[in-house]
mmCIF file of C-alpha atoms and ligand atoms in Angstrom:
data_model
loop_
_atom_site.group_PDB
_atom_site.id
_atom_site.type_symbol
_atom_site.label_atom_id
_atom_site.label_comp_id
_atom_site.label_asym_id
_atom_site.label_seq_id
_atom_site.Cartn_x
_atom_site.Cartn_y
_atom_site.Cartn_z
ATOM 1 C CA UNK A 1 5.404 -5.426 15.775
ATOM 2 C CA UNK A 2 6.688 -1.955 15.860
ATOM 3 C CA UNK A 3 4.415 1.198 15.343
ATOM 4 C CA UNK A 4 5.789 4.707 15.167
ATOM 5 C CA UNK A 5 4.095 7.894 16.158
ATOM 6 C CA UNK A 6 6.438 11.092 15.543
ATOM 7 C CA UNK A 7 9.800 10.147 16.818
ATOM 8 C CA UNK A 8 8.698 7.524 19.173
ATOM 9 C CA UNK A 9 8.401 3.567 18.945
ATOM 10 C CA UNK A 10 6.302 1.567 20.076
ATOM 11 C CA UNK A 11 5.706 -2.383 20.413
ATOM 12 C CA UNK A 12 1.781 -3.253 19.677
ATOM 13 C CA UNK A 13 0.660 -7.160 20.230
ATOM 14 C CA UNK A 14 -2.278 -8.919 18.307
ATOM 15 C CA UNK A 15 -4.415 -8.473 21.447
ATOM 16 C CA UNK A 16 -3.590 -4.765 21.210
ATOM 17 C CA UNK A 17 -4.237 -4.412 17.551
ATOM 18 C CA UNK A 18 -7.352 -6.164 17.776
ATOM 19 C CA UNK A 19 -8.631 -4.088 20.579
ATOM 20 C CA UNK A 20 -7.948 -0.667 18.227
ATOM 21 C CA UNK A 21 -9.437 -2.285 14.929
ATOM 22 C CA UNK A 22 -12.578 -3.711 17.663
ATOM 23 C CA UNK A 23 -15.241 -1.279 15.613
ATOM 24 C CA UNK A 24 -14.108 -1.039 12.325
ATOM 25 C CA UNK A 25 -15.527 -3.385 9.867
ATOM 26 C CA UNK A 26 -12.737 -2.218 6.745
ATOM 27 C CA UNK A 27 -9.161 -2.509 7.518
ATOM 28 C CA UNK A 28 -6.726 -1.119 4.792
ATOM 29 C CA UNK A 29 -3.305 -1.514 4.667
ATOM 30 C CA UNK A 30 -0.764 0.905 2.269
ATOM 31 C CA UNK A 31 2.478 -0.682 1.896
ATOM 32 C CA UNK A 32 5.470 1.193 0.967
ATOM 33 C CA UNK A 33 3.140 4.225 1.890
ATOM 34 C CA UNK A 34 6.278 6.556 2.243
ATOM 35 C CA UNK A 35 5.252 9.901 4.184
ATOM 36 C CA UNK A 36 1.943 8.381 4.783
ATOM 37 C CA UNK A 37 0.115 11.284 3.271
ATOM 38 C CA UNK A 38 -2.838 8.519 2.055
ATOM 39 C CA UNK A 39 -3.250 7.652 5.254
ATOM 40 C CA UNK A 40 -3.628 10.614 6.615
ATOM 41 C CA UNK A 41 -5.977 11.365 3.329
ATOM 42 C CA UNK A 42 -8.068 8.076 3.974
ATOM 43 C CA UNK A 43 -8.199 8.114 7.855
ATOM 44 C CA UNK A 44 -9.946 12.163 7.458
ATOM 45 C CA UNK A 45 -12.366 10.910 4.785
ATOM 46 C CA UNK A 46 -13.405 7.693 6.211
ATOM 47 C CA UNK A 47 -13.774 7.537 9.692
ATOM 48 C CA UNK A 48 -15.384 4.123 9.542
ATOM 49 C CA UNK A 49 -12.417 2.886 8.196
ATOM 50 C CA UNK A 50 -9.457 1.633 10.025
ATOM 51 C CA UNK A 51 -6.273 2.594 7.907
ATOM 52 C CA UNK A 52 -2.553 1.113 7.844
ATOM 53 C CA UNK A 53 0.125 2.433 6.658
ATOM 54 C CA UNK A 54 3.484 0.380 6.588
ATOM 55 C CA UNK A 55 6.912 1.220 5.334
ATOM 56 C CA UNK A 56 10.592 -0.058 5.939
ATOM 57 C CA UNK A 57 11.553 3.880 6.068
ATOM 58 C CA UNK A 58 11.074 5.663 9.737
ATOM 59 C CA UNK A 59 12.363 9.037 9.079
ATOM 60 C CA UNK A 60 9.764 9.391 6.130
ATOM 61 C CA UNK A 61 6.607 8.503 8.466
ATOM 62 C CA UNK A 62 7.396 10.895 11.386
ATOM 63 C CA UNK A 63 5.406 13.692 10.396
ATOM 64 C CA UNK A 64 1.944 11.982 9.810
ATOM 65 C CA UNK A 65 2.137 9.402 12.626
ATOM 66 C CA UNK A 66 2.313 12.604 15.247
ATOM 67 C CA UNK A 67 -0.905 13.287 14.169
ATOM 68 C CA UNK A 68 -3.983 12.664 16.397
ATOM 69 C CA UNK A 69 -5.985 10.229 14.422
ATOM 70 C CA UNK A 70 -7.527 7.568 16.294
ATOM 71 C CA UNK A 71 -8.547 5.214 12.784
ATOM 72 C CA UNK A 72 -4.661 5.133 11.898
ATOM 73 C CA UNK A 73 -1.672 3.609 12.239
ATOM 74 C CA UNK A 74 2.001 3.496 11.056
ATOM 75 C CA UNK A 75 4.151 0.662 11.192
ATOM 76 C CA UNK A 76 8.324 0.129 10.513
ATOM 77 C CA UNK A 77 8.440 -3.366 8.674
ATOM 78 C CA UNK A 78 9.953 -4.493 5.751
ATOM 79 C CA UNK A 79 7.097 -6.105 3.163
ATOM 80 C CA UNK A 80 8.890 -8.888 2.482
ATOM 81 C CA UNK A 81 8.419 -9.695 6.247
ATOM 82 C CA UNK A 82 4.673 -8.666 7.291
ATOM 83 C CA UNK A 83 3.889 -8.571 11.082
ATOM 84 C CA UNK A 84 1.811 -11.923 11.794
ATOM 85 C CA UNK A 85 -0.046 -9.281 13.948
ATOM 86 C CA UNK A 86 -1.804 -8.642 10.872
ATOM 87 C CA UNK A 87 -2.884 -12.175 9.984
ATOM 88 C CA UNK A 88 -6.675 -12.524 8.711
ATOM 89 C CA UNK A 89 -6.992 -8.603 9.397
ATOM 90 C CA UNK A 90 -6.690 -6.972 6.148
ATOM 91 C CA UNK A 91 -9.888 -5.994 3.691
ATOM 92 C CA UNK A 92 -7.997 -3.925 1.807
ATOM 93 C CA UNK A 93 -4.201 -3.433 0.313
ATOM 94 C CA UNK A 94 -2.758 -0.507 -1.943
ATOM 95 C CA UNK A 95 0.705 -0.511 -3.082
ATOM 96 C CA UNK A 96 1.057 3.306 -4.939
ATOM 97 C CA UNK A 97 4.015 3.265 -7.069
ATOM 98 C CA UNK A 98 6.491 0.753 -5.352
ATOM 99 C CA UNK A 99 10.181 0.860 -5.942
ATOM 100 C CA UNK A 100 13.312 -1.112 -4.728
ATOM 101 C CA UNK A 101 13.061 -4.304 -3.024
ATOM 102 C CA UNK A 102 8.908 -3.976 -2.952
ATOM 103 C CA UNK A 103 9.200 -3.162 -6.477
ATOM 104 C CA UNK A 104 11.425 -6.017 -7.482
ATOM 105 C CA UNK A 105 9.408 -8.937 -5.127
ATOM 106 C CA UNK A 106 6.211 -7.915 -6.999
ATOM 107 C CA UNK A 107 8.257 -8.329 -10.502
ATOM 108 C CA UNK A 108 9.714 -11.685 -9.208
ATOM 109 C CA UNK A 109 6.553 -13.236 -7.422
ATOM 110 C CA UNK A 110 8.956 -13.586 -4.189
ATOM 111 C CA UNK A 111 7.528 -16.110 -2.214
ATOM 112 C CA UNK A 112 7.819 -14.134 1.124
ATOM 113 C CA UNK A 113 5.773 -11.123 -0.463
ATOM 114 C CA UNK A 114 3.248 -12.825 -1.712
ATOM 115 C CA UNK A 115 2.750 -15.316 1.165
ATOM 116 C CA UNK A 116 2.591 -12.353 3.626
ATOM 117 C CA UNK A 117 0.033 -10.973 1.785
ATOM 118 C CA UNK A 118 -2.302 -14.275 0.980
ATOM 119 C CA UNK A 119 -1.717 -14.183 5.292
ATOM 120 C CA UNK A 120 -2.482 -10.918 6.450
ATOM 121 C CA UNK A 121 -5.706 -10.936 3.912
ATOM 122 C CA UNK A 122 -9.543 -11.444 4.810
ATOM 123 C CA UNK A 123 -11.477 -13.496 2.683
ATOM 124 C CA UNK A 124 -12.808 -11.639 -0.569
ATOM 125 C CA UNK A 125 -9.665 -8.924 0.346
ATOM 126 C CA UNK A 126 -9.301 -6.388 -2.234
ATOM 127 C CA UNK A 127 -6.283 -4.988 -4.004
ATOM 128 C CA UNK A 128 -4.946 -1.445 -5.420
ATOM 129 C CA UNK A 129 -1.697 -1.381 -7.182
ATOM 130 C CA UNK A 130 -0.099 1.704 -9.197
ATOM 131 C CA UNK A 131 2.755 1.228 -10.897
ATOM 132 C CA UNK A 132 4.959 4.442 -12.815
ATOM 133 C CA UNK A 133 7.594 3.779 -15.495
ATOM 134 C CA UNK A 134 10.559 5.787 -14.020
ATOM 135 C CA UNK A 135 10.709 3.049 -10.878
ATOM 136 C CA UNK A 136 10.225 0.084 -13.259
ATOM 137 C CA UNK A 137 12.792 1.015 -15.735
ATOM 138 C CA UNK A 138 15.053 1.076 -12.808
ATOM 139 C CA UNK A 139 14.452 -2.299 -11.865
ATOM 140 C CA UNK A 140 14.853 -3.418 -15.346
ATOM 141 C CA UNK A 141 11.843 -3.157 -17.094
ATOM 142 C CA UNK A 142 8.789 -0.499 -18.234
ATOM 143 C CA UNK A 143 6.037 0.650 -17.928
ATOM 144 C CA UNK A 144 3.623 -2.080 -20.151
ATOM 145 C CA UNK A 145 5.679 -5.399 -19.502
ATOM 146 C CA UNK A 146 6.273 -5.038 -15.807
ATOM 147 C CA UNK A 147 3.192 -3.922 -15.139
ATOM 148 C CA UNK A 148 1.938 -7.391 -17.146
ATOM 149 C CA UNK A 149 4.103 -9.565 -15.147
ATOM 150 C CA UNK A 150 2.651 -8.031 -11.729
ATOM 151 C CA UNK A 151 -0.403 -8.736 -13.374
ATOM 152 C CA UNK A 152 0.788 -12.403 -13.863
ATOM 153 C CA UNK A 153 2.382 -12.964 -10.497
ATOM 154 C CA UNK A 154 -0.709 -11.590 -8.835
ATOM 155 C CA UNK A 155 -2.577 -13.859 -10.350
ATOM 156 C CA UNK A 156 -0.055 -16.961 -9.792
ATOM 157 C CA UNK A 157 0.119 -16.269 -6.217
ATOM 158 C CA UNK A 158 -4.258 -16.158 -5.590
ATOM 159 C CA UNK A 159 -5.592 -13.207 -6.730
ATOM 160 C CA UNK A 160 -7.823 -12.733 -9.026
ATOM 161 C CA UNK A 161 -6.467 -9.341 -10.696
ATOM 162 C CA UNK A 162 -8.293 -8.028 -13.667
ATOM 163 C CA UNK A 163 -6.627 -6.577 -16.409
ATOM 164 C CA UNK A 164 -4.396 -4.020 -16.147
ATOM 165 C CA UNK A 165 -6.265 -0.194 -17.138
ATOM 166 C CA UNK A 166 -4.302 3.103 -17.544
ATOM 167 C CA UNK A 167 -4.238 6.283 -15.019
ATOM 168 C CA UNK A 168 -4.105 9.317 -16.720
ATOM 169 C CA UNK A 169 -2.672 12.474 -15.723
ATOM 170 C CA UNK A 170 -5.807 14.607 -14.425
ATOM 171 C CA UNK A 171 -5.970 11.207 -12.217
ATOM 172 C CA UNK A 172 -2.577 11.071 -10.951
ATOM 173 C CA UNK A 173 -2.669 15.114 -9.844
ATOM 174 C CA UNK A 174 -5.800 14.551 -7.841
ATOM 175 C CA UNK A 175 -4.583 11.258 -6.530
ATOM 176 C CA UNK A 176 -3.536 11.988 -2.680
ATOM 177 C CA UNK A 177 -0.021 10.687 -2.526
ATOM 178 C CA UNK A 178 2.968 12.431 -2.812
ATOM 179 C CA UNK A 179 4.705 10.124 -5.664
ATOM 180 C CA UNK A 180 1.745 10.709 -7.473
ATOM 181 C CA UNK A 181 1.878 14.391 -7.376
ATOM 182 C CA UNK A 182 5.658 14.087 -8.751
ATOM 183 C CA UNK A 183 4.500 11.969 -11.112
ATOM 184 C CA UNK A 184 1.307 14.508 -12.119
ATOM 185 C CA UNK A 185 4.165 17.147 -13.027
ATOM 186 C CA UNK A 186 7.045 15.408 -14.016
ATOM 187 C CA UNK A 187 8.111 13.961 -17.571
ATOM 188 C CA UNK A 188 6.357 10.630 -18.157
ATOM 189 C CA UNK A 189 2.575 11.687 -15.876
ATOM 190 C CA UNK A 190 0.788 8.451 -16.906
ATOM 191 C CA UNK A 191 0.546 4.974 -14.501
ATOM 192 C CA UNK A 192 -0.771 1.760 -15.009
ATOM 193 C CA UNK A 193 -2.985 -0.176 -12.456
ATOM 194 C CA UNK A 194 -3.936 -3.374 -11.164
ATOM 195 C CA UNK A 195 -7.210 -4.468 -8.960
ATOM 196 C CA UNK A 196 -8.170 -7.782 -8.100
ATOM 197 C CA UNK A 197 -9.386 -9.594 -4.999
ATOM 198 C CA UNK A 198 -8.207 -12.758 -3.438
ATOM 199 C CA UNK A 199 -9.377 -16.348 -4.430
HETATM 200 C C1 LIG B 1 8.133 5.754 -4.494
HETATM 201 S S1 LIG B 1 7.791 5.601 -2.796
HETATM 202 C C2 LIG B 1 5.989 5.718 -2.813
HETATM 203 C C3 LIG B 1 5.457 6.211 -1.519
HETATM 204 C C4 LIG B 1 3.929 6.419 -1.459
HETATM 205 N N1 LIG B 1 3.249 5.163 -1.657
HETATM 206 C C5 LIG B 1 3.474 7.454 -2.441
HETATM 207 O O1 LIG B 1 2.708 7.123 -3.357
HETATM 208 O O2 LIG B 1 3.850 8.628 -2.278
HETATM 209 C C6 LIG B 1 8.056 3.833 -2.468
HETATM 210 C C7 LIG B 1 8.048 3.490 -0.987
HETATM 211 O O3 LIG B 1 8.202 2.073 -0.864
HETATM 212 C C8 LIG B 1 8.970 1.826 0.296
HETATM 213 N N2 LIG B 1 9.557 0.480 0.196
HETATM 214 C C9 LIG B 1 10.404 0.016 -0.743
HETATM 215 N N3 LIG B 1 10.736 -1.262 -0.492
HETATM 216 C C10 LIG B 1 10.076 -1.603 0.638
HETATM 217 C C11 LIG B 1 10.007 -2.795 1.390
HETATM 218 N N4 LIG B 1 10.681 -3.889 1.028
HETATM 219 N N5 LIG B 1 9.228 -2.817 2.490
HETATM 220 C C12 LIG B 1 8.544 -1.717 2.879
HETATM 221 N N6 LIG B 1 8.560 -0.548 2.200
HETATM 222 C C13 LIG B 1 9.320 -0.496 1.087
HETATM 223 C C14 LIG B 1 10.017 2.925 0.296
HETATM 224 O O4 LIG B 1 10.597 3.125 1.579
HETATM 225 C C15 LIG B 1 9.197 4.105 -0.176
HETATM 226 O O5 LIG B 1 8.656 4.833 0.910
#
């Protein structure tokens, strides 16, 4: 699979990936994690924890993968086509605020989302997904109904998401992503989640 750090790519095998997760027990994985600014934000607090982030956008990840942390990694790939490096690895996924083709394979249940994920998963993985209006109007729907249909899909496709509970706006401005932050400020500063774990 291919992992980016600043401007640089670089090709990292299962063997290699396992060596670098050897001592960490948690694995999380934030796709569509845009600038990576989570990752950074998880890798600092949680040095225990080995953190992921994956997005089908280089230019966006180039200033957090130069960074010197040894618990984190960034990864070019499009969702819809997870690295098999990753099989069996994963304790943990967020998706914060998806939009485009993530956005619209969560809506639809697409088969090679959702299989990816059920693959890449540990047993008793957990899940994290915020979802904003602005993105899901876009693709067609809003805030309350396509958040419900995630909720339904999840749940089709072996997870056992509960239901969905609302993120407020004093939530969303101390909530380390950048979307968020926009969000925090902008016109419509409430979310929706989703958590669940797999079957
Ligand atoms: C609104 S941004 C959110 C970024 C970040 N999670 C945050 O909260 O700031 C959505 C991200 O999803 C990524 N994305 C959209 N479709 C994707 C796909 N099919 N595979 C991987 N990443 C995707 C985009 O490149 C973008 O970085």
């Amino acid at each position: 699979m291919e992992t980016i750090r600043g401007k640089t790519s670089q090709s990292l095998d299962f063997d290699g990936l396992r060596a670098r997760l050897e001592n960490y027990e948690r694995v999380l994985l934030d796709l569509g994690t845009g600038d990576g600014r989570y990752v950074r934000f998880l890798a600092e607090q949680h040095p225990d924890w080995f953190i992921i982030g994956l997005d089908a956008c280089r230019e966006n990840l180039r200033a957090s993968s130069r960074l010197d942390l040894t618990n984190a990694l960034f990864i070019i790939a499009n969702a819809q086509a997870l690295p098999q490096e990753l099989c069996g690895l994963i304790s943990h996924v967020t998706i914060n605020f998806p939009w485009g083709s993530l956005l619209k394979s969560l809506l639809i249940g697409e088969a090679a989302l959702m299989s990816g994920l059920t693959q890449i998963s540990k047993p008793q993985a957990e899940i994290d997904i915020y979802l904003n209006g602005g993105a899901l109007v876009e693709a067609g729907s809003n805030l309350e109904a396509g958040t419900q249909i995630i909720y339904e899909q999840m749940n089709r496709y072996g997870w056992n998401v509960q239901i969905p509970y609302w993120i407020d706006c004093c939530v969303l401005q101390k909530f380390p992503t950048t979307w968020a932050k926009r969000l925090a400020y902008g016109r419509d500063p409430r979310a929706r989640a989703l958590r669940g774990t797999i079957l």
